[in-house]
Amino acid sequence: MTDDAPDPLLPTVTDDTTGSADTVQRFLFAMAEQDFDTFESLAAPDLVWQNVGLPTIRGRSRILKMLRRGEGKVGFLVKFHRIAADERSGAEQTGRGGTVLTERTDALIFGPLRLQFWVCGTFEVNDNGQITLWRDYFDYLDVMIKAPARAIAGLVVPSLRPSF
C-alpha cells in the first residue's frame, strides 16, 4: 500500500466545481457555516425539505426562516462519506441538474451537547444548479436514543464525546 492511495474512509469530494454533487456539498457546508446567503443562492424557491417520517417543509423562505431561528443556538456539522451524482443527459453541457445521493454523518450541536448520527440523503438539482428536493433518511433509534445517550455520556466523560 502506498502513501498516495486514497483512504476509502475519508469523505469523497468531487473536483468538479459546477456539478450537482458540488452544489449539494456547498449547500450543506453553507448550512454548517450559517452562511444563509450562499444557502439561499443554492436553494430553489420551491425547495422541498423532507426528513422522512417528519412533516415536510415547503419553500426556501420557510426553510431559511426556520434555520435562521437557530442561528447562534444550534450548530450543524456534516461529514461526507460517499456522494454520487446522476447528471441528467440534458444537462451534460452545463454539468447542472440531476440527482445526488449522499451518505454522511450529521452533527447537531446544542451548547456542549453534540448529537451525531448517520444520514442518507437524496437531492434533486435543477438545470439552474439549485436544489429543489432535499430528502434525508435516518434511523430514529439513532437520533432519538443513541445520539442523545452518547452526547450525555460525553458530557460526563469527555473522552466519549462524539466527533468526526
mmCIF file with all atom_site columns, C-alpha atoms in Angstrom:
data_model
loop_
_atom_site.group_PDB
_atom_site.id
_atom_site.type_symbol
_atom_site.label_atom_id
_atom_site.label_alt_id
_atom_site.label_comp_id
_atom_site.label_asym_id
_atom_site.label_entity_id
_atom_site.label_seq_id
_atom_site.pdbx_PDB_ins_code
_atom_site.Cartn_x
_atom_site.Cartn_y
_atom_site.Cartn_z
_atom_site.occupancy
_atom_site.B_iso_or_equiv
_atom_site.pdbx_formal_charge
_atom_site.auth_seq_id
_atom_site.auth_comp_id
_atom_site.auth_asym_id
_atom_site.auth_atom_id
_atom_site.pdbx_PDB_model_num
ATOM 1   C CA . MET A 1 1   ? 0.000   0.000  0.000   1.00 0.00 ? 1   MET A CA 1
ATOM 2   C CA . THR A 1 2   ? 1.419   3.366  -0.997  1.00 0.00 ? 2   THR A CA 1
ATOM 3   C CA . ASP A 1 3   ? 1.000   6.703  0.706   1.00 0.00 ? 3   ASP A CA 1
ATOM 4   C CA . ASP A 1 4   ? -0.631  8.018  -2.492  1.00 0.00 ? 4   ASP A CA 1
ATOM 5   C CA . ALA A 1 5   ? -3.573  5.610  -2.274  1.00 0.00 ? 5   ALA A CA 1
ATOM 6   C CA . PRO A 1 6   ? -6.812  7.362  -1.291  1.00 0.00 ? 6   PRO A CA 1
ATOM 7   C CA . ASP A 1 7   ? -8.236  6.398  2.067   1.00 0.00 ? 7   ASP A CA 1
ATOM 8   C CA . PRO A 1 8   ? -11.654 4.789  1.415   1.00 0.00 ? 8   PRO A CA 1
ATOM 9   C CA . LEU A 1 9   ? -12.891 6.032  4.804   1.00 0.00 ? 9   LEU A CA 1
ATOM 10  C CA . LEU A 1 10  ? -12.268 9.696  4.047   1.00 0.00 ? 10  LEU A CA 1
ATOM 11  C CA . PRO A 1 11  ? -15.051 11.821 2.573   1.00 0.00 ? 11  PRO A CA 1
ATOM 12  C CA . THR A 1 12  ? -15.416 11.760 -1.180  1.00 0.00 ? 12  THR A CA 1
ATOM 13  C CA . VAL A 1 13  ? -15.115 15.233 -2.654  1.00 0.00 ? 13  VAL A CA 1
ATOM 14  C CA . THR A 1 14  ? -15.582 15.929 -6.333  1.00 0.00 ? 14  THR A CA 1
ATOM 15  C CA . ASP A 1 15  ? -13.116 18.065 -8.291  1.00 0.00 ? 15  ASP A CA 1
ATOM 16  C CA . ASP A 1 16  ? -15.976 19.341 -10.460 1.00 0.00 ? 16  ASP A CA 1
ATOM 17  C CA . THR A 1 17  ? -16.922 22.830 -9.294  1.00 0.00 ? 17  THR A CA 1
ATOM 18  C CA . THR A 1 18  ? -20.089 23.099 -11.387 1.00 0.00 ? 18  THR A CA 1
ATOM 19  C CA . GLY A 1 19  ? -21.710 19.695 -10.930 1.00 0.00 ? 19  GLY A CA 1
ATOM 20  C CA . SER A 1 20  ? -24.677 18.682 -8.848  1.00 0.00 ? 20  SER A CA 1
ATOM 21  C CA . ALA A 1 21  ? -22.542 16.881 -6.247  1.00 0.00 ? 21  ALA A CA 1
ATOM 22  C CA . ASP A 1 22  ? -20.545 20.062 -5.663  1.00 0.00 ? 22  ASP A CA 1
ATOM 23  C CA . THR A 1 23  ? -23.779 22.039 -5.359  1.00 0.00 ? 23  THR A CA 1
ATOM 24  C CA . VAL A 1 24  ? -25.007 19.700 -2.615  1.00 0.00 ? 24  VAL A CA 1
ATOM 25  C CA . GLN A 1 25  ? -21.695 19.865 -0.750  1.00 0.00 ? 25  GLN A CA 1
ATOM 26  C CA . ARG A 1 26  ? -21.630 23.663 -0.891  1.00 0.00 ? 26  ARG A CA 1
ATOM 27  C CA . PHE A 1 27  ? -25.287 23.756 0.235   1.00 0.00 ? 27  PHE A CA 1
ATOM 28  C CA . LEU A 1 28  ? -24.684 21.661 3.360   1.00 0.00 ? 28  LEU A CA 1
ATOM 29  C CA . PHE A 1 29  ? -21.356 23.341 4.168   1.00 0.00 ? 29  PHE A CA 1
ATOM 30  C CA . ALA A 1 30  ? -23.114 26.728 3.898   1.00 0.00 ? 30  ALA A CA 1
ATOM 31  C CA . MET A 1 31  ? -25.692 25.483 6.392   1.00 0.00 ? 31  MET A CA 1
ATOM 32  C CA . ALA A 1 32  ? -22.882 24.367 8.709   1.00 0.00 ? 32  ALA A CA 1
ATOM 33  C CA . GLU A 1 33  ? -21.242 27.795 8.463   1.00 0.00 ? 33  GLU A CA 1
ATOM 34  C CA . GLN A 1 34  ? -24.607 29.552 8.849   1.00 0.00 ? 34  GLN A CA 1
ATOM 35  C CA . ASP A 1 35  ? -23.866 31.266 5.533   1.00 0.00 ? 35  ASP A CA 1
ATOM 36  C CA . PHE A 1 36  ? -27.504 31.853 4.680   1.00 0.00 ? 36  PHE A CA 1
ATOM 37  C CA . ASP A 1 37  ? -26.741 33.933 1.569   1.00 0.00 ? 37  ASP A CA 1
ATOM 38  C CA . THR A 1 38  ? -24.924 31.011 -0.065  1.00 0.00 ? 38  THR A CA 1
ATOM 39  C CA . PHE A 1 39  ? -27.547 28.564 1.210   1.00 0.00 ? 39  PHE A CA 1
ATOM 40  C CA . GLU A 1 40  ? -30.294 30.722 -0.332  1.00 0.00 ? 40  GLU A CA 1
ATOM 41  C CA . SER A 1 41  ? -28.488 31.009 -3.672  1.00 0.00 ? 41  SER A CA 1
ATOM 42  C CA . LEU A 1 42  ? -28.218 27.214 -3.918  1.00 0.00 ? 42  LEU A CA 1
ATOM 43  C CA . ALA A 1 43  ? -31.845 26.541 -2.913  1.00 0.00 ? 43  ALA A CA 1
ATOM 44  C CA . ALA A 1 44  ? -34.653 26.817 -5.456  1.00 0.00 ? 44  ALA A CA 1
ATOM 45  C CA . PRO A 1 45  ? -37.594 28.996 -4.371  1.00 0.00 ? 45  PRO A CA 1
ATOM 46  C CA . ASP A 1 46  ? -39.806 25.879 -4.354  1.00 0.00 ? 46  ASP A CA 1
ATOM 47  C CA . LEU A 1 47  ? -37.341 23.757 -2.340  1.00 0.00 ? 47  LEU A CA 1
ATOM 48  C CA . VAL A 1 48  ? -38.932 20.801 -0.529  1.00 0.00 ? 48  VAL A CA 1
ATOM 49  C CA . TRP A 1 49  ? -37.188 19.513 2.635   1.00 0.00 ? 49  TRP A CA 1
ATOM 50  C CA . GLN A 1 50  ? -38.259 16.074 3.797   1.00 0.00 ? 50  GLN A CA 1
ATOM 51  C CA . ASN A 1 51  ? -36.913 14.360 6.865   1.00 0.00 ? 51  ASN A CA 1
ATOM 52  C CA . VAL A 1 52  ? -38.711 11.094 6.190   1.00 0.00 ? 52  VAL A CA 1
ATOM 53  C CA . GLY A 1 53  ? -41.269 10.435 8.906   1.00 0.00 ? 53  GLY A CA 1
ATOM 54  C CA . LEU A 1 54  ? -41.450 14.099 9.931   1.00 0.00 ? 54  LEU A CA 1
ATOM 55  C CA . PRO A 1 55  ? -43.544 16.907 8.425   1.00 0.00 ? 55  PRO A CA 1
ATOM 56  C CA . THR A 1 56  ? -42.355 18.178 5.042   1.00 0.00 ? 56  THR A CA 1
ATOM 57  C CA . ILE A 1 57  ? -41.254 21.817 4.848   1.00 0.00 ? 57  ILE A CA 1
ATOM 58  C CA . ARG A 1 58  ? -42.015 23.515 1.532   1.00 0.00 ? 58  ARG A CA 1
ATOM 59  C CA . GLY A 1 59  ? -40.435 26.680 0.210   1.00 0.00 ? 59  GLY A CA 1
ATOM 60  C CA . ARG A 1 60  ? -36.980 28.217 0.511   1.00 0.00 ? 60  ARG A CA 1
ATOM 61  C CA . SER A 1 61  ? -38.242 31.152 2.571   1.00 0.00 ? 61  SER A CA 1
ATOM 62  C CA . ARG A 1 62  ? -39.858 28.876 5.192   1.00 0.00 ? 62  ARG A CA 1
ATOM 63  C CA . ILE A 1 63  ? -36.754 26.712 5.434   1.00 0.00 ? 63  ILE A CA 1
ATOM 64  C CA . LEU A 1 64  ? -34.473 29.739 5.784   1.00 0.00 ? 64  LEU A CA 1
ATOM 65  C CA . LYS A 1 65  ? -36.741 31.250 8.428   1.00 0.00 ? 65  LYS A CA 1
ATOM 66  C CA . MET A 1 66  ? -36.532 28.040 10.458  1.00 0.00 ? 66  MET A CA 1
ATOM 67  C CA . LEU A 1 67  ? -32.740 27.782 10.096  1.00 0.00 ? 67  LEU A CA 1
ATOM 68  C CA . ARG A 1 68  ? -32.219 31.439 10.997  1.00 0.00 ? 68  ARG A CA 1
ATOM 69  C CA . ARG A 1 69  ? -34.167 30.909 14.233  1.00 0.00 ? 69  ARG A CA 1
ATOM 70  C CA . GLY A 1 70  ? -31.418 28.504 15.289  1.00 0.00 ? 70  GLY A CA 1
ATOM 71  C CA . GLU A 1 71  ? -28.565 30.856 14.357  1.00 0.00 ? 71  GLU A CA 1
ATOM 72  C CA . GLY A 1 72  ? -26.127 31.029 17.242  1.00 0.00 ? 72  GLY A CA 1
ATOM 73  C CA . LYS A 1 73  ? -28.172 28.476 19.221  1.00 0.00 ? 73  LYS A CA 1
ATOM 74  C CA . VAL A 1 74  ? -27.917 25.270 17.199  1.00 0.00 ? 74  VAL A CA 1
ATOM 75  C CA . GLY A 1 75  ? -24.762 24.199 15.417  1.00 0.00 ? 75  GLY A CA 1
ATOM 76  C CA . PHE A 1 76  ? -24.592 21.833 12.457  1.00 0.00 ? 76  PHE A CA 1
ATOM 77  C CA . LEU A 1 77  ? -21.645 19.900 11.063  1.00 0.00 ? 77  LEU A CA 1
ATOM 78  C CA . VAL A 1 78  ? -21.511 17.418 8.220   1.00 0.00 ? 78  VAL A CA 1
ATOM 79  C CA . LYS A 1 79  ? -19.009 14.783 7.149   1.00 0.00 ? 79  LYS A CA 1
ATOM 80  C CA . PHE A 1 80  ? -19.500 13.206 3.730   1.00 0.00 ? 80  PHE A CA 1
ATOM 81  C CA . HIS A 1 81  ? -18.643 9.530  3.438   1.00 0.00 ? 81  HIS A CA 1
ATOM 82  C CA . ARG A 1 82  ? -19.913 8.996  -0.107  1.00 0.00 ? 82  ARG A CA 1
ATOM 83  C CA . ILE A 1 83  ? -21.543 11.197 -2.698  1.00 0.00 ? 83  ILE A CA 1
ATOM 84  C CA . ALA A 1 84  ? -22.782 10.174 -6.127  1.00 0.00 ? 84  ALA A CA 1
ATOM 85  C CA . ALA A 1 85  ? -24.412 12.267 -8.826  1.00 0.00 ? 85  ALA A CA 1
ATOM 86  C CA . ASP A 1 86  ? -26.556 11.095 -11.712 1.00 0.00 ? 86  ASP A CA 1
ATOM 87  C CA . GLU A 1 87  ? -26.402 14.086 -14.012 1.00 0.00 ? 87  GLU A CA 1
ATOM 88  C CA . ARG A 1 88  ? -29.358 14.391 -16.375 1.00 0.00 ? 88  ARG A CA 1
ATOM 89  C CA . SER A 1 89  ? -28.456 13.847 -20.018 1.00 0.00 ? 89  SER A CA 1
ATOM 90  C CA . GLY A 1 90  ? -29.954 17.217 -20.997 1.00 0.00 ? 90  GLY A CA 1
ATOM 91  C CA . ALA A 1 91  ? -27.656 18.941 -18.553 1.00 0.00 ? 91  ALA A CA 1
ATOM 92  C CA . GLU A 1 92  ? -24.405 17.372 -19.719 1.00 0.00 ? 92  GLU A CA 1
ATOM 93  C CA . GLN A 1 93  ? -23.146 20.589 -21.267 1.00 0.00 ? 93  GLN A CA 1
ATOM 94  C CA . THR A 1 94  ? -23.654 22.675 -18.136 1.00 0.00 ? 94  THR A CA 1
ATOM 95  C CA . GLY A 1 95  ? -22.864 19.985 -15.560 1.00 0.00 ? 95  GLY A CA 1
ATOM 96  C CA . ARG A 1 96  ? -26.012 21.006 -13.720 1.00 0.00 ? 96  ARG A CA 1
ATOM 97  C CA . GLY A 1 97  ? -29.186 19.157 -12.921 1.00 0.00 ? 97  GLY A CA 1
ATOM 98  C CA . GLY A 1 98  ? -29.743 15.642 -11.715 1.00 0.00 ? 98  GLY A CA 1
ATOM 99  C CA . THR A 1 99  ? -29.964 13.521 -8.612  1.00 0.00 ? 99  THR A CA 1
ATOM 100 C CA . VAL A 1 100 ? -27.327 13.390 -5.884  1.00 0.00 ? 100 VAL A CA 1
ATOM 101 C CA . LEU A 1 101 ? -27.156 10.658 -3.247  1.00 0.00 ? 101 LEU A CA 1
ATOM 102 C CA . THR A 1 102 ? -25.172 11.172 -0.060  1.00 0.00 ? 102 THR A CA 1
ATOM 103 C CA . GLU A 1 103 ? -24.041 9.010  2.817   1.00 0.00 ? 103 GLU A CA 1
ATOM 104 C CA . ARG A 1 104 ? -22.897 11.243 5.619   1.00 0.00 ? 104 ARG A CA 1
ATOM 105 C CA . THR A 1 105 ? -22.683 11.848 9.328   1.00 0.00 ? 105 THR A CA 1
ATOM 106 C CA . ASP A 1 106 ? -24.529 14.912 10.605  1.00 0.00 ? 106 ASP A CA 1
ATOM 107 C CA . ALA A 1 107 ? -23.965 16.543 13.972  1.00 0.00 ? 107 ALA A CA 1
ATOM 108 C CA . LEU A 1 108 ? -26.469 18.811 15.699  1.00 0.00 ? 108 LEU A CA 1
ATOM 109 C CA . ILE A 1 109 ? -24.834 20.833 18.452  1.00 0.00 ? 109 ILE A CA 1
ATOM 110 C CA . PHE A 1 110 ? -26.770 22.367 21.328  1.00 0.00 ? 110 PHE A CA 1
ATOM 111 C CA . GLY A 1 111 ? -24.241 24.093 23.579  1.00 0.00 ? 111 GLY A CA 1
ATOM 112 C CA . PRO A 1 112 ? -21.992 21.342 24.972  1.00 0.00 ? 112 PRO A CA 1
ATOM 113 C CA . LEU A 1 113 ? -24.327 18.591 23.675  1.00 0.00 ? 113 LEU A CA 1
ATOM 114 C CA . ARG A 1 114 ? -23.363 17.069 20.310  1.00 0.00 ? 114 ARG A CA 1
ATOM 115 C CA . LEU A 1 115 ? -25.840 14.675 18.678  1.00 0.00 ? 115 LEU A CA 1
ATOM 116 C CA . GLN A 1 116 ? -24.175 12.772 15.865  1.00 0.00 ? 116 GLN A CA 1
ATOM 117 C CA . PHE A 1 117 ? -25.914 10.309 13.526  1.00 0.00 ? 117 PHE A CA 1
ATOM 118 C CA . TRP A 1 118 ? -25.747 8.649  10.114  1.00 0.00 ? 118 TRP A CA 1
ATOM 119 C CA . VAL A 1 119 ? -27.867 10.112 7.297   1.00 0.00 ? 119 VAL A CA 1
ATOM 120 C CA . CYS A 1 120 ? -28.600 9.078  3.727   1.00 0.00 ? 120 CYS A CA 1
ATOM 121 C CA . GLY A 1 121 ? -29.783 11.970 1.602   1.00 0.00 ? 121 GLY A CA 1
ATOM 122 C CA . THR A 1 122 ? -31.354 12.389 -1.815  1.00 0.00 ? 122 THR A CA 1
ATOM 123 C CA . PHE A 1 123 ? -31.104 15.758 -3.525  1.00 0.00 ? 123 PHE A CA 1
ATOM 124 C CA . GLU A 1 124 ? -32.620 16.898 -6.814  1.00 0.00 ? 124 GLU A CA 1
ATOM 125 C CA . VAL A 1 125 ? -30.813 19.733 -8.583  1.00 0.00 ? 125 VAL A CA 1
ATOM 126 C CA . ASN A 1 126 ? -32.481 21.690 -11.390 1.00 0.00 ? 126 ASN A CA 1
ATOM 127 C CA . ASP A 1 127 ? -30.824 22.909 -14.588 1.00 0.00 ? 127 ASP A CA 1
ATOM 128 C CA . ASN A 1 128 ? -30.110 26.259 -12.897 1.00 0.00 ? 128 ASN A CA 1
ATOM 129 C CA . GLY A 1 129 ? -27.915 24.489 -10.346 1.00 0.00 ? 129 GLY A CA 1
ATOM 130 C CA . GLN A 1 130 ? -30.397 24.954 -7.493  1.00 0.00 ? 130 GLN A CA 1
ATOM 131 C CA . ILE A 1 131 ? -31.646 22.257 -5.145  1.00 0.00 ? 131 ILE A CA 1
ATOM 132 C CA . THR A 1 132 ? -35.370 21.525 -5.489  1.00 0.00 ? 132 THR A CA 1
ATOM 133 C CA . LEU A 1 133 ? -35.587 18.469 -3.207  1.00 0.00 ? 133 LEU A CA 1
ATOM 134 C CA . TRP A 1 134 ? -33.689 17.656 -0.018  1.00 0.00 ? 134 TRP A CA 1
ATOM 135 C CA . ARG A 1 135 ? -34.810 14.325 1.422   1.00 0.00 ? 135 ARG A CA 1
ATOM 136 C CA . ASP A 1 136 ? -32.989 12.756 4.378   1.00 0.00 ? 136 ASP A CA 1
ATOM 137 C CA . TYR A 1 137 ? -33.378 9.254  5.773   1.00 0.00 ? 137 TYR A CA 1
ATOM 138 C CA . PHE A 1 138 ? -32.053 8.276  9.192   1.00 0.00 ? 138 PHE A CA 1
ATOM 139 C CA . ASP A 1 139 ? -32.633 5.752  11.953  1.00 0.00 ? 139 ASP A CA 1
ATOM 140 C CA . TYR A 1 140 ? -34.954 7.184  14.609  1.00 0.00 ? 140 TYR A CA 1
ATOM 141 C CA . LEU A 1 141 ? -33.411 4.934  17.260  1.00 0.00 ? 141 LEU A CA 1
ATOM 142 C CA . ASP A 1 142 ? -30.049 6.550  16.469  1.00 0.00 ? 142 ASP A CA 1
ATOM 143 C CA . VAL A 1 143 ? -31.380 10.112 16.535  1.00 0.00 ? 143 VAL A CA 1
ATOM 144 C CA . MET A 1 144 ? -33.765 9.878  19.491  1.00 0.00 ? 144 MET A CA 1
ATOM 145 C CA . ILE A 1 145 ? -31.990 7.382  21.790  1.00 0.00 ? 145 ILE A CA 1
ATOM 146 C CA . LYS A 1 146 ? -28.399 6.534  20.862  1.00 0.00 ? 146 LYS A CA 1
ATOM 147 C CA . ALA A 1 147 ? -27.157 10.005 19.831  1.00 0.00 ? 147 ALA A CA 1
ATOM 148 C CA . PRO A 1 148 ? -28.516 11.720 22.979  1.00 0.00 ? 148 PRO A CA 1
ATOM 149 C CA . ALA A 1 149 ? -27.145 8.920  25.186  1.00 0.00 ? 149 ALA A CA 1
ATOM 150 C CA . ARG A 1 150 ? -23.687 9.293  23.593  1.00 0.00 ? 150 ARG A CA 1
ATOM 151 C CA . ALA A 1 151 ? -23.891 13.080 23.905  1.00 0.00 ? 151 ALA A CA 1
ATOM 152 C CA . ILE A 1 152 ? -24.814 12.939 27.603  1.00 0.00 ? 152 ILE A CA 1
ATOM 153 C CA . ALA A 1 153 ? -22.112 10.345 28.285  1.00 0.00 ? 153 ALA A CA 1
ATOM 154 C CA . GLY A 1 154 ? -19.656 12.710 26.572  1.00 0.00 ? 154 GLY A CA 1
ATOM 155 C CA . LEU A 1 155 ? -20.607 15.480 28.981  1.00 0.00 ? 155 LEU A CA 1
ATOM 156 C CA . VAL A 1 156 ? -19.718 13.241 31.919  1.00 0.00 ? 156 VAL A CA 1
ATOM 157 C CA . VAL A 1 157 ? -16.668 11.572 30.355  1.00 0.00 ? 157 VAL A CA 1
ATOM 158 C CA . PRO A 1 158 ? -15.142 13.947 27.772  1.00 0.00 ? 158 PRO A CA 1
ATOM 159 C CA . SER A 1 159 ? -13.233 11.151 26.006  1.00 0.00 ? 159 SER A CA 1
ATOM 160 C CA . LEU A 1 160 ? -16.637 9.706  24.993  1.00 0.00 ? 160 LEU A CA 1
ATOM 161 C CA . ARG A 1 161 ? -17.732 12.875 23.183  1.00 0.00 ? 161 ARG A CA 1
ATOM 162 C CA . PRO A 1 162 ? -18.778 12.132 19.613  1.00 0.00 ? 162 PRO A CA 1
ATOM 163 C CA . SER A 1 163 ? -16.542 13.656 16.956  1.00 0.00 ? 163 SER A CA 1
ATOM 164 C CA . PHE A 1 164 ? -15.661 13.191 13.307  1.00 0.00 ? 164 PHE A CA 1
#
